[in-house]
């Protein structure tokens, strides 16, 4: 692609969502369902994304029950029909593993939604949106992700090239803020 043409490429958007509030029944962690509050909050976040034009082409969702249920309740509010992958590697993942998953997104994808878990979602959002601390200076406080919080990040370039400090935080919200 010529440099003149590269300037006209629209930026990519990455939406990072922590699953909605889960319940704590006596089941393995991976099988925990959403709590009543989570079932109420997930569609609210879906509507907020839709109303602000943050619509994914691709969704990568942890294979855990609570993340799948979050997606199933959000999807009707978003409209559209993005490609959805329920990704086992996103469960109990580190921020670095999530970044690798982002790097695997298809080149044609302009906007992606990643639904996962803390602390990885919070750490990934913080690392992408903040430049690395210099000369041993302490890092600024991170982005806090209560359940069903979503951050919308924007960057230029290809998915595999996304690295810490290279994105701009466009928007952030929580169900409590809506």
Short mmCIF file of C-alpha atoms in Angstrom, two decimals, residues 13-92:
data_model
loop_
_atom_site.label_atom_id
_atom_site.label_comp_id
_atom_site.label_asym_id
_atom_site.label_seq_id
_atom_site.Cartn_x
_atom_site.Cartn_y
_atom_site.Cartn_z
CA UNK A 13 -11.32 -0.19 16.98
CA UNK A 14 -10.93 -2.72 19.75
CA UNK A 15 -13.67 -3.01 22.35
CA UNK A 16 -12.63 -4.76 25.55
CA UNK A 17 -15.48 -6.00 27.73
CA UNK A 18 -15.37 -7.70 31.08
CA UNK A 19 -18.20 -10.22 31.42
CA UNK A 20 -21.30 -9.14 33.34
CA UNK A 21 -21.79 -9.97 37.04
CA UNK A 22 -21.68 -13.70 37.66
CA UNK A 23 -23.26 -15.86 40.30
CA UNK A 24 -21.28 -18.10 42.66
CA UNK A 25 -23.09 -21.46 42.74
CA UNK A 26 -21.18 -24.60 43.67
CA UNK A 27 -19.92 -25.31 40.14
CA UNK A 28 -16.47 -25.13 38.52
CA UNK A 29 -15.39 -21.53 37.83
CA UNK A 30 -15.67 -21.99 34.05
CA UNK A 31 -19.35 -22.99 34.48
CA UNK A 32 -20.52 -20.06 36.62
CA UNK A 33 -23.67 -18.41 35.18
CA UNK A 34 -24.60 -14.76 35.23
CA UNK A 35 -26.28 -13.36 38.31
CA UNK A 36 -29.57 -11.45 38.06
CA UNK A 37 -27.64 -8.15 37.91
CA UNK A 38 -25.44 -9.51 35.14
CA UNK A 39 -28.47 -10.55 33.08
CA UNK A 40 -29.80 -7.00 33.49
CA UNK A 41 -26.47 -5.24 32.74
CA UNK A 42 -25.36 -7.12 29.60
CA UNK A 43 -28.14 -5.78 27.33
CA UNK A 44 -27.56 -2.26 28.70
CA UNK A 45 -23.94 -2.37 27.54
CA UNK A 46 -25.01 -3.79 24.18
CA UNK A 47 -27.42 -0.87 23.69
CA UNK A 48 -24.73 1.63 24.70
CA UNK A 49 -22.30 0.19 22.14
CA UNK A 50 -25.01 0.29 19.46
CA UNK A 51 -26.14 3.82 20.31
CA UNK A 52 -22.55 5.09 20.08
CA UNK A 53 -21.80 3.29 16.81
CA UNK A 54 -19.29 0.87 18.31
CA UNK A 55 -20.30 -2.20 16.32
CA UNK A 56 -17.91 -5.14 15.96
CA UNK A 57 -17.21 -7.04 12.76
CA UNK A 58 -15.73 -9.85 14.83
CA UNK A 59 -16.33 -11.03 18.41
CA UNK A 60 -13.85 -13.12 20.37
CA UNK A 61 -15.49 -14.41 23.53
CA UNK A 62 -14.01 -16.52 26.30
CA UNK A 63 -15.52 -20.00 26.33
CA UNK A 64 -16.59 -19.63 29.98
CA UNK A 65 -20.34 -19.76 30.60
CA UNK A 66 -20.59 -16.23 32.05
CA UNK A 67 -18.88 -14.66 29.02
CA UNK A 68 -21.00 -16.62 26.56
CA UNK A 69 -24.16 -15.56 28.44
CA UNK A 70 -22.96 -11.93 28.43
CA UNK A 71 -22.57 -12.11 24.64
CA UNK A 72 -25.94 -13.83 24.12
CA UNK A 73 -27.72 -11.05 26.06
CA UNK A 74 -25.79 -8.23 24.34
CA UNK A 75 -25.99 -9.46 20.78
CA UNK A 76 -29.65 -8.61 20.09
CA UNK A 77 -29.02 -5.03 21.28
CA UNK A 78 -26.06 -4.55 18.95
CA UNK A 79 -27.79 -5.56 15.77
CA UNK A 80 -25.72 -6.84 12.88
CA UNK A 81 -24.22 -10.28 12.60
CA UNK A 82 -20.54 -10.27 13.50
CA UNK A 83 -18.44 -13.39 13.25
CA UNK A 84 -18.26 -14.91 16.76
CA UNK A 85 -15.58 -17.23 18.14
CA UNK A 86 -15.87 -18.79 21.60
CA UNK A 87 -12.19 -18.98 22.42
CA UNK A 88 -10.93 -21.37 25.13
CA UNK A 89 -7.58 -19.51 25.29
CA UNK A 90 -9.36 -16.35 26.52
CA UNK A 91 -10.43 -18.08 29.75
CA UNK A 92 -7.87 -17.53 32.55
#
